[in-house]
Amino acid sequence: MLSSASLIYIGIYILTLLLASTEVTALSVAALIGASLSTFFGLVTGLFMPDEVVEFVDFRVILLLVGVMITFEVVEKSGLFRIIALYAIKYSKGDPRILFFSICFVSAAVSLLLSDVTAILLMAAAAGTIARIMDYDPVPYFVSAAIMINLGGTSTLIGSTSNMIIGVASGLGFVEFLNYLAMCEIALWILTSLTLYLLYRPRLGEKKPPPTYDPWGEIQDKRTIYKASFIIVFFLLLFLLYEHWNVGPEIIAFLSAVLALLVVDVDAGTIFRQIDWETIFFIGGFFIIIGGLDKAGVLAYFSKAVLNLAHGDEFLAALLTLWSSALLSVFVSNIGVALTYTPIIGMMGGLGLNMNFLWSALVLGTNLGGAATPVSGAVCVLTMGALKEENVNLSFIDFSKAGALTTIVQLLFASFYLILMFGM
Amino acid sequence: MTDLKERILKRKKQSMERYREERDAFEKVMGTPKINVSVELPKGYEAQREEFLELEREEGFLKDADKALGRLVKKHLKKAKEQAEKEESRKAEEMG
């Protein structure tokens, strides 16, 4: 049975999620309200001491996130990703099928490095411009870009904020992430883009002469592009090697950020202002809410409940984790879902279960649930907004047809992959 | 409730500004180049500040402005072309 303190903390948790998902307040403010209530009740009831509140926040996650954000904000400023998008469109040579797959794959690839919000603004702008010039229906291109951006980065430690949270909590390194999930992500890219193609094929438009332009000739500052490319290569190399040096990914991200600011000639103040502080404060506040839930015994209760439901079977526990975290991510922020599930999964350690199996299931679940409906995540909300800018009013149902279909296809494949990867 | 709606809309508006900037950057390379011209409220019309600002969204005004500016742009581009041609023929004469 849950104690009265547990029920209060569950109430605070639900209130925070409601405030955040209904957008009554900004995401960060919702988490900070929850954190304040959590701290107040914890201190008043003697559940924890003031010093412990600070310990609830895992600053390694914050440092990793800030480091990655600074590095890629600097790279994005160089215009490198815009050039990549321009080349992808140019080489489609006016063929809507090639253009469709180019936009799908470049969207997924770009989101490996950029934040999902930055990636969708870039790719929607690219797709919107070419759709207007070629007189194509923008919906297939916009919706597919959003779904592929949500998918991109599933197999890397730095591919999404939820992955960073899970990576730091589980201790899984950059290479381990790739070992367990890279094949799955590549297969999901192909499977998802083919599903979207079959769905949107009649709406892609006809082959027409494309606009002629020279992306390389348009670059005014080629030196900055070279520097940005060097930063990306160096950054990925460091992430591939850091496990041999006995340092955490957060240190590598921090060093990369400093190097990026040093090498590329950008105004550091501008970069700092453009960091996604909203997400950082959301995570900081949510860590405190999760700390309160932990102290009140709620997380241990749910950890046991998951194991009981799965009858102690790791296959069932993993599939339960995959589908339940994906389903929750459809309705609430997947960052919140990752922050909630990581301690619950962590508590299952030491029971003889294959923890990598469970962590991989959580990574897939939190990533794949984020594009099922137009309100499942910031990427989908911005896609709807960008379509409106192009004078297209896409209904909730129309987006969800593509979003829900691809989410189900992805989750079915992910279940099959997990069983194949860890069960054989 | 109105206040709440406004706050939500404001946050979305900020992201859409970034989207428009990004779209302009692509348009510059792939599409027809554009220039922006800003117009100040004429002297003597200060009392019609609100009406002036509304013109930015008024379809009839935008059509008229497009036509008038189109004529002006053509006139200036034609003039620039003629001047360049004159300059070229003058140089050719000087050369020989």
Coordinates of C-alpha atoms in Angstrom, one line a residue:
Chain A
M1 CA 0.0 0.0 0.0
L2 CA 1.1 3.5 -0.7
S3 CA 1.6 5.9 2.3
S4 CA -0.1 9.3 2.5
A5 CA 3.3 10.9 1.8
S6 CA 3.5 8.8 -1.4
L7 CA 0.1 9.9 -2.5
I8 CA 1.1 13.6 -2.0
Y9 CA 4.2 13.1 -4.2
I10 CA 2.2 11.3 -6.8
G11 CA -0.2 14.3 -6.8
I12 CA 2.7 16.7 -7.2
Y13 CA 4.0 14.6 -10.1
I14 CA 0.7 14.5 -11.9
L15 CA 0.1 18.2 -11.4
T16 CA 3.5 18.9 -12.9
L17 CA 2.8 16.8 -15.9
L18 CA -0.6 18.3 -16.4
L19 CA 0.8 21.8 -16.2
A20 CA 3.5 21.0 -18.7
S21 CA 1.4 19.0 -21.2
T22 CA -1.5 21.4 -21.3
E23 CA 1.0 24.3 -21.7
V24 CA -0.7 26.3 -18.8
T25 CA 2.8 27.2 -17.9
A26 CA 6.1 26.8 -19.7
L27 CA 7.7 23.4 -19.3
S28 CA 10.4 24.7 -17.0
V29 CA 8.0 26.6 -14.8
A30 CA 5.8 23.5 -14.4
A31 CA 8.8 21.6 -13.2
L32 CA 10.0 24.3 -10.9
I33 CA 6.5 24.5 -9.3
G34 CA 6.6 20.8 -8.8
A35 CA 10.1 21.0 -7.4
S36 CA 9.1 23.8 -4.9
L37 CA 6.1 21.8 -3.7
S38 CA 8.2 18.7 -3.5
T39 CA 10.9 20.5 -1.4
F40 CA 8.3 22.1 0.8
F41 CA 6.5 18.9 1.7
G42 CA 9.8 17.0 2.1
L43 CA 11.2 19.5 4.5
V44 CA 8.0 20.0 6.5
T45 CA 7.4 16.3 6.9
G46 CA 11.0 15.5 7.5
L47 CA 11.2 13.1 4.6
F48 CA 14.5 14.6 3.6
M49 CA 17.0 17.3 4.6
P50 CA 17.8 20.6 2.8
D51 CA 21.3 19.2 1.7
E52 CA 19.6 16.2 0.0
V53 CA 17.6 18.4 -2.3
V54 CA 20.8 19.5 -4.2
E55 CA 21.9 15.9 -4.4
F56 CA 18.6 14.9 -6.2
V57 CA 19.9 16.8 -9.3
D58 CA 22.3 14.8 -11.4
F59 CA 24.6 17.6 -12.6
R60 CA 26.4 15.2 -14.9
V61 CA 23.2 15.2 -17.1
I62 CA 23.0 19.0 -17.0
L63 CA 26.7 19.4 -17.9
L64 CA 26.4 16.9 -20.8
L65 CA 23.3 18.6 -22.1
V66 CA 24.8 22.1 -21.9
G67 CA 28.1 20.9 -23.5
V68 CA 26.3 19.3 -26.4
M69 CA 23.9 22.3 -26.9
I70 CA 26.8 24.8 -27.0
T71 CA 28.8 22.6 -29.4
F72 CA 26.0 22.2 -31.9
E73 CA 24.7 25.7 -31.5
V74 CA 28.1 26.9 -32.7
V75 CA 28.1 24.4 -35.6
E76 CA 24.6 25.4 -36.6
K77 CA 25.5 29.1 -36.7
S78 CA 28.1 28.2 -39.4
G79 CA 25.3 27.3 -41.8
L80 CA 26.7 23.8 -42.4
F81 CA 23.4 22.0 -41.9
R82 CA 21.6 24.4 -44.3
I83 CA 24.2 23.6 -47.0
I84 CA 23.5 19.8 -46.4
A85 CA 19.8 20.4 -46.8
L86 CA 20.4 22.5 -50.0
Y87 CA 22.5 19.7 -51.5
A88 CA 19.9 17.1 -50.6
I89 CA 17.2 19.1 -52.5
K90 CA 19.5 19.9 -55.4
Y91 CA 20.4 16.2 -56.0
S92 CA 16.8 15.2 -56.1
K93 CA 16.7 16.8 -59.5
G94 CA 13.0 17.7 -59.4
D95 CA 11.9 14.0 -58.8
P96 CA 9.4 14.1 -55.9
R97 CA 10.2 10.5 -54.8
I98 CA 13.9 11.2 -54.5
L99 CA 13.1 14.6 -52.8
F100 CA 10.9 12.8 -50.3
F101 CA 13.5 10.2 -49.3
S102 CA 16.2 12.9 -49.3
I103 CA 14.2 15.0 -46.9
C104 CA 13.4 11.9 -44.7
F105 CA 17.0 10.8 -44.4
V106 CA 18.6 14.2 -44.1
S107 CA 16.0 15.1 -41.4
A108 CA 17.0 11.9 -39.4
A109 CA 20.7 12.5 -40.0
V110 CA 20.6 16.2 -39.0
S111 CA 18.7 15.4 -35.8
L112 CA 21.6 13.1 -34.8
L113 CA 23.5 16.3 -34.0
L114 CA 21.0 19.1 -33.7
S115 CA 18.3 19.5 -31.1
D116 CA 14.9 18.3 -32.4
V117 CA 13.5 21.8 -32.3
T118 CA 16.4 23.3 -34.3
A119 CA 16.3 20.4 -36.8
I120 CA 12.5 20.7 -37.5
L121 CA 12.8 24.5 -38.0
L122 CA 15.6 23.9 -40.5
M123 CA 14.1 21.0 -42.4
A124 CA 10.5 22.4 -42.4
A125 CA 11.9 25.7 -43.9
A126 CA 13.8 23.7 -46.6
A127 CA 10.8 21.5 -47.4
G128 CA 8.4 24.5 -47.3
T129 CA 10.6 26.5 -49.7
I130 CA 11.0 23.7 -52.3
A131 CA 7.3 22.7 -52.0
R132 CA 6.3 26.3 -52.8
I133 CA 8.7 26.6 -55.7
M134 CA 7.7 23.3 -57.2
D135 CA 4.0 23.7 -56.3
Y136 CA 4.0 20.5 -54.3
D137 CA 1.6 19.7 -51.4
P138 CA 3.9 20.5 -48.4
V139 CA 2.1 18.1 -45.9
P140 CA 3.9 14.8 -46.9
Y141 CA 7.3 16.5 -46.6
F142 CA 6.6 18.4 -43.4
V143 CA 5.0 15.5 -41.5
S144 CA 7.6 13.0 -42.7
A145 CA 10.4 15.4 -41.6
A146 CA 8.9 15.6 -38.1
I147 CA 8.5 11.9 -37.8
M148 CA 12.1 11.2 -39.0
I149 CA 13.6 13.9 -36.8
N150 CA 11.9 12.3 -33.8
L151 CA 13.4 9.0 -34.8
G152 CA 16.9 10.3 -35.6
G153 CA 19.5 9.9 -32.9
T154 CA 17.7 7.0 -31.1
S155 CA 20.9 5.0 -31.1
T156 CA 23.3 7.6 -29.9
L157 CA 24.0 8.8 -26.4
I158 CA 23.8 12.4 -27.5
G159 CA 20.9 11.9 -30.0
S160 CA 18.2 13.1 -27.7
T161 CA 17.8 14.6 -24.2
S162 CA 16.1 11.4 -23.0
N163 CA 19.1 9.4 -24.3
M164 CA 21.5 11.6 -22.3
I165 CA 19.4 11.1 -19.1
I166 CA 19.3 7.3 -19.7
G167 CA 23.0 7.1 -20.7
V168 CA 24.2 8.9 -17.6
A169 CA 21.9 6.9 -15.2
S170 CA 22.7 3.5 -16.8
G171 CA 26.4 4.1 -17.3
L172 CA 26.0 3.0 -20.9
G173 CA 28.7 4.6 -23.0
F174 CA 28.5 6.1 -26.5
V175 CA 29.9 3.0 -28.2
E176 CA 27.6 0.7 -26.2
F177 CA 24.6 2.7 -27.3
L178 CA 25.7 2.2 -30.9
N179 CA 26.4 -1.5 -30.4
Y180 CA 23.0 -2.2 -29.0
L181 CA 20.8 0.2 -31.0
A182 CA 22.5 1.4 -34.3
M183 CA 21.3 -1.5 -36.4
C184 CA 17.8 -1.0 -35.0
E185 CA 17.9 2.7 -35.8
I186 CA 19.1 2.1 -39.4
A187 CA 16.3 -0.5 -40.0
L188 CA 13.8 1.9 -38.4
W189 CA 14.9 4.7 -40.8
I190 CA 14.2 2.5 -43.8
L191 CA 11.0 1.0 -42.4
T192 CA 9.6 4.4 -41.3
S193 CA 10.4 6.2 -44.6
L194 CA 8.9 3.4 -46.6
T195 CA 5.7 3.4 -44.5
L196 CA 5.5 7.2 -45.0
Y197 CA 6.2 6.8 -48.7
L198 CA 3.4 4.3 -49.1
L199 CA 1.0 6.5 -47.2
Y200 CA 1.9 9.7 -49.0
R201 CA 2.8 8.4 -52.5
P202 CA -0.3 9.8 -54.2
R203 CA 0.3 13.3 -52.7
L204 CA 4.0 13.8 -53.6
G205 CA 3.5 15.6 -56.9
E206 CA 5.0 15.2 -60.4
K207 CA 8.5 15.5 -61.7
K208 CA 9.3 19.1 -62.7
P209 CA 12.4 21.1 -63.6
P210 CA 14.1 22.0 -60.3
P211 CA 15.5 25.4 -59.4
T212 CA 19.1 25.9 -60.4
Y213 CA 21.5 27.0 -57.7
D214 CA 24.9 26.3 -56.3
P215 CA 24.9 25.7 -52.6
W216 CA 28.7 25.8 -52.3
G217 CA 28.9 29.1 -54.3
E218 CA 26.4 30.6 -51.9
I219 CA 28.7 30.2 -48.9
Q220 CA 30.2 33.5 -47.9
D221 CA 32.4 32.3 -45.2
K222 CA 33.9 28.9 -46.2
R223 CA 36.5 28.9 -43.4
T224 CA 33.7 28.7 -40.8
I225 CA 32.2 25.8 -42.6
Y226 CA 35.6 24.0 -42.5
K227 CA 36.0 24.8 -38.8
A228 CA 32.5 23.5 -38.0
S229 CA 33.1 20.3 -39.9
F230 CA 36.4 19.8 -37.9
I231 CA 34.5 20.4 -34.7
I232 CA 31.9 17.7 -35.6
V233 CA 34.6 15.1 -36.5
F234 CA 36.7 15.9 -33.4
F235 CA 33.5 15.8 -31.2
L236 CA 32.5 12.3 -32.5
L237 CA 36.1 11.0 -32.2
L238 CA 36.2 12.1 -28.6
F239 CA 32.9 10.4 -27.9
L240 CA 34.0 7.2 -29.6
L241 CA 37.2 7.1 -27.5
Y242 CA 36.3 8.6 -24.1
E243 CA 35.5 5.3 -22.4
H244 CA 39.2 4.3 -22.6
W245 CA 40.2 7.4 -20.6
N246 CA 38.0 6.8 -17.6
V247 CA 36.1 10.0 -17.9
G248 CA 32.3 10.6 -18.3
P249 CA 30.6 11.8 -21.5
E250 CA 29.8 15.1 -19.7
I251 CA 33.5 16.0 -19.5
I252 CA 33.9 15.3 -23.2
A253 CA 30.8 17.4 -24.0
F254 CA 32.1 20.3 -21.9
L255 CA 35.6 20.2 -23.5
S256 CA 34.0 20.1 -27.0
A257 CA 31.9 23.1 -26.1
V258 CA 35.0 25.1 -25.0
L259 CA 36.9 24.0 -28.2
A260 CA 34.0 25.0 -30.4
L261 CA 33.8 28.4 -28.9
L262 CA 37.5 28.8 -29.3
V263 CA 37.9 27.6 -32.9
V264 CA 34.8 29.0 -34.5
D265 CA 34.6 32.8 -34.5
V266 CA 31.2 33.3 -32.8
D267 CA 29.9 35.6 -30.0
A268 CA 29.9 33.4 -26.9
G269 CA 27.2 35.6 -25.4
T270 CA 24.8 35.0 -28.3
I271 CA 25.4 31.2 -28.1
F272 CA 24.8 31.2 -24.3
R273 CA 21.5 33.1 -24.9
Q274 CA 20.3 30.6 -27.4
I275 CA 20.9 27.5 -25.3
D276 CA 17.6 25.8 -24.5
W277 CA 17.4 26.9 -20.8
E278 CA 13.8 25.8 -20.8
T279 CA 14.8 22.2 -21.0
I280 CA 17.6 22.6 -18.6
F281 CA 15.4 24.1 -15.9
F282 CA 12.7 21.5 -16.7
I283 CA 15.2 18.7 -16.0
G284 CA 16.6 20.4 -12.9
G285 CA 13.2 20.8 -11.4
F286 CA 12.0 17.3 -12.5
F287 CA 15.0 15.7 -10.8
I288 CA 13.8 17.2 -7.5
I289 CA 10.3 15.9 -8.0
I290 CA 11.7 12.4 -8.8
G291 CA 14.0 12.7 -5.7
G292 CA 10.8 13.3 -3.6
L293 CA 9.0 10.3 -5.2
D294 CA 12.1 8.2 -4.4
K295 CA 12.2 9.3 -0.7
A296 CA 8.5 8.7 -0.4
G297 CA 9.0 5.1 -1.6
V298 CA 6.9 5.6 -4.8
L299 CA 9.6 4.5 -7.2
A300 CA 10.4 1.3 -5.3
Y301 CA 6.7 0.5 -5.3
F302 CA 6.4 0.9 -9.0
S303 CA 9.7 -1.0 -9.6
K304 CA 8.2 -3.9 -7.7
A305 CA 4.9 -3.5 -9.5
V306 CA 6.6 -3.7 -12.9
L307 CA 8.5 -6.9 -11.9
N308 CA 5.3 -8.5 -10.4
L309 CA 3.4 -7.7 -13.6
A310 CA 6.2 -9.3 -15.6
H311 CA 6.4 -12.2 -13.2
G312 CA 10.1 -11.5 -12.9
D313 CA 10.7 -12.3 -16.6
E314 CA 13.1 -9.9 -18.2
F315 CA 11.5 -10.2 -21.6
L316 CA 8.1 -9.2 -20.3
A317 CA 9.7 -6.5 -18.2
A318 CA 11.6 -5.1 -21.2
L319 CA 8.5 -5.2 -23.5
L320 CA 6.4 -3.6 -20.7
T321 CA 9.0 -0.9 -20.4
L322 CA 9.2 -0.3 -24.2
W323 CA 5.4 0.0 -24.7
S324 CA 4.5 1.8 -21.5
S325 CA 7.2 4.4 -21.9
A326 CA 6.3 4.9 -25.5
L327 CA 2.6 5.3 -24.7
L328 CA 3.4 7.8 -21.9
S329 CA 5.7 9.7 -24.3
V330 CA 2.7 10.2 -26.6
F331 CA 1.0 12.3 -24.0
V332 CA 3.7 13.8 -21.9
S333 CA 7.3 15.0 -22.4
N334 CA 9.6 12.1 -23.1
I335 CA 12.2 13.8 -20.9
G336 CA 9.9 13.5 -18.0
V337 CA 9.3 9.9 -18.9
A338 CA 13.0 9.2 -19.1
L339 CA 13.6 10.9 -15.7
T340 CA 10.8 8.8 -14.1
Y341 CA 11.8 5.4 -15.6
T342 CA 15.5 5.6 -15.0
P343 CA 15.4 5.2 -11.2
I344 CA 12.6 2.6 -11.5
I345 CA 14.7 0.5 -13.9
G346 CA 17.9 1.2 -11.9
M347 CA 16.2 -0.4 -8.9
M348 CA 15.9 -3.7 -10.8
G349 CA 19.7 -4.0 -11.0
G350 CA 21.1 -6.8 -8.9
L351 CA 18.1 -9.1 -9.5
G352 CA 19.9 -11.0 -12.1
L353 CA 18.1 -9.3 -15.0
N354 CA 19.9 -8.3 -18.2
M355 CA 20.0 -4.5 -17.5
N356 CA 21.2 -3.6 -21.0
F357 CA 18.0 -5.2 -22.3
L358 CA 15.8 -3.0 -20.1
W359 CA 17.8 0.2 -20.8
S360 CA 17.6 -0.4 -24.5
A361 CA 13.9 -0.9 -24.2
L362 CA 13.6 2.4 -22.4
V363 CA 15.7 4.2 -24.9
L364 CA 13.5 3.0 -27.8
G365 CA 10.3 3.6 -25.9
T366 CA 11.0 7.2 -24.9
N367 CA 12.3 8.0 -28.4
L368 CA 9.6 6.3 -30.5
G369 CA 6.6 7.7 -28.7
G370 CA 7.3 11.3 -29.4
A371 CA 5.6 11.8 -32.8
A372 CA 2.3 9.9 -32.7
T373 CA 0.0 12.9 -32.5
P374 CA 0.5 16.7 -33.3
V375 CA 0.8 17.3 -29.5
S376 CA 3.2 14.5 -28.7
G377 CA 6.2 16.7 -28.7
A378 CA 7.7 20.1 -29.5
V379 CA 8.7 18.8 -33.0
C380 CA 5.1 18.0 -33.9
V381 CA 3.7 21.2 -32.5
L382 CA 6.2 23.2 -34.5
T383 CA 5.4 21.2 -37.7
M384 CA 1.7 22.1 -37.3
G385 CA 2.7 25.8 -36.8
A386 CA 5.0 25.8 -39.8
L387 CA 2.3 24.3 -42.0
K388 CA 0.0 27.1 -40.9
E389 CA 2.6 29.6 -42.0
E390 CA 2.3 27.9 -45.4
N391 CA -1.5 28.4 -45.3
V392 CA -2.1 24.7 -44.7
N393 CA -4.4 23.7 -41.8
L394 CA -3.6 20.0 -41.1
S395 CA -6.1 18.4 -38.8
F396 CA -5.2 16.4 -35.6
I397 CA -6.6 13.3 -37.3
D398 CA -4.6 13.8 -40.5
F399 CA -1.3 14.1 -38.6
S400 CA -2.1 11.3 -36.3
K401 CA -2.8 8.9 -39.2
A402 CA 0.9 9.1 -40.2
G403 CA 2.2 9.6 -36.6
A404 CA 0.3 6.7 -35.0
L405 CA 0.8 4.4 -37.9
T406 CA 4.6 4.9 -37.9
T407 CA 4.8 4.7 -34.1
I408 CA 3.0 1.3 -34.1
V409 CA 5.2 0.0 -36.9
Q410 CA 8.3 1.3 -35.1
L411 CA 7.3 -0.3 -31.8
L412 CA 6.4 -3.6 -33.3
F413 CA 9.8 -3.7 -35.1
A414 CA 11.6 -2.5 -31.9
S415 CA 9.9 -5.4 -29.9
F416 CA 11.1 -7.9 -32.5
Y417 CA 14.6 -6.4 -32.5
L418 CA 15.0 -6.5 -28.8
I419 CA 13.9 -10.1 -28.6
L420 CA 16.3 -10.9 -31.4
M421 CA 19.2 -8.9 -29.9
F422 CA 19.0 -9.9 -26.3
G423 CA 17.1 -13.2 -26.5
M424 CA 19.2 -15.1 -28.9
Chain B
M1 CA -8.0 32.4 -19.6
T2 CA -7.3 35.1 -22.3
D3 CA -4.0 35.8 -20.6
L4 CA -3.2 32.1 -20.6
K5 CA -4.1 31.7 -24.3
E6 CA -1.9 34.8 -25.1
R7 CA 1.1 33.3 -23.3
I8 CA 0.8 30.0 -25.2
L9 CA 0.4 31.9 -28.5
K10 CA 3.4 34.1 -27.7
R11 CA 5.7 31.1 -27.2
K12 CA 4.6 29.6 -30.5
K13 CA 5.0 32.9 -32.3
Q14 CA 8.7 33.1 -31.2
S15 CA 9.4 29.7 -32.8
M16 CA 7.6 30.7 -36.0
E17 CA 9.8 33.8 -36.2
R18 CA 12.8 31.5 -36.3
Y19 CA 11.0 29.4 -38.9
R20 CA 10.4 32.5 -41.1
E21 CA 14.1 33.5 -40.8
E22 CA 15.2 30.0 -41.8
R23 CA 12.7 30.0 -44.7
D24 CA 14.0 33.3 -46.0
A25 CA 17.6 32.0 -46.0
F26 CA 16.5 29.0 -48.2
E27 CA 14.4 31.3 -50.4
K28 CA 17.4 33.5 -51.0
V29 CA 19.3 30.6 -52.5
M30 CA 16.6 28.5 -54.2
G31 CA 13.8 30.9 -54.9
T32 CA 13.3 34.4 -56.3
P33 CA 15.5 36.9 -54.5
K34 CA 13.6 39.5 -52.4
I35 CA 14.4 42.8 -50.8
N36 CA 12.5 44.4 -47.9
V37 CA 11.5 48.0 -48.0
S38 CA 10.1 49.7 -44.9
V39 CA 7.8 52.6 -45.0
E40 CA 7.4 55.3 -42.3
L41 CA 4.1 56.9 -41.3
P42 CA 3.9 60.1 -43.4
K43 CA 4.1 63.4 -41.6
G44 CA 0.6 64.9 -40.9
Y45 CA -1.0 61.4 -40.5
E46 CA 0.0 60.8 -36.9
A47 CA -3.6 60.5 -35.8
Q48 CA -4.0 57.5 -38.0
R49 CA -1.2 55.4 -36.5
E50 CA -3.4 52.3 -35.9
E51 CA -4.8 52.4 -39.5
F52 CA -1.3 52.8 -40.8
L53 CA 0.0 49.7 -39.0
E54 CA -3.1 47.7 -40.2
L55 CA -2.1 48.4 -43.8
E56 CA 0.7 45.7 -43.4
R57 CA -2.1 43.0 -43.4
E58 CA -4.6 44.7 -45.7
E59 CA -4.8 42.7 -49.0
G60 CA -5.9 45.6 -51.2
F61 CA -3.0 47.8 -50.0
L62 CA -0.5 44.9 -50.4
K63 CA -1.7 44.4 -54.0
D64 CA -1.3 48.2 -54.8
A65 CA 2.1 48.3 -53.1
D66 CA 3.2 45.3 -55.0
K67 CA 2.2 46.9 -58.4
A68 CA 3.7 50.3 -57.5
L69 CA 6.9 48.9 -56.2
G70 CA 7.2 46.5 -59.1
R71 CA 7.0 49.5 -61.5
L72 CA 9.7 51.3 -59.5
V73 CA 12.0 48.3 -59.3
K74 CA 11.7 47.8 -63.1
K75 CA 12.4 51.5 -63.7
H76 CA 15.5 51.5 -61.5
L77 CA 16.8 48.2 -62.9
K78 CA 16.3 49.5 -66.4
K79 CA 18.1 52.7 -65.6
A80 CA 21.0 50.7 -64.0
K81 CA 21.2 48.5 -67.1
E82 CA 21.3 51.5 -69.5
Q83 CA 24.0 53.2 -67.4
A84 CA 26.1 50.0 -67.4
E85 CA 25.7 49.7 -71.2
K86 CA 26.6 53.4 -71.7
E87 CA 29.6 53.0 -69.5
E88 CA 30.7 49.9 -71.4
S89 CA 30.4 51.6 -74.8
R90 CA 32.2 54.7 -73.5
K91 CA 35.1 52.4 -72.4
A92 CA 35.1 50.6 -75.8
E93 CA 35.3 54.0 -77.6
E94 CA 38.2 55.1 -75.4
M95 CA 40.0 51.8 -76.0
G96 CA 40.0 52.2 -79.6

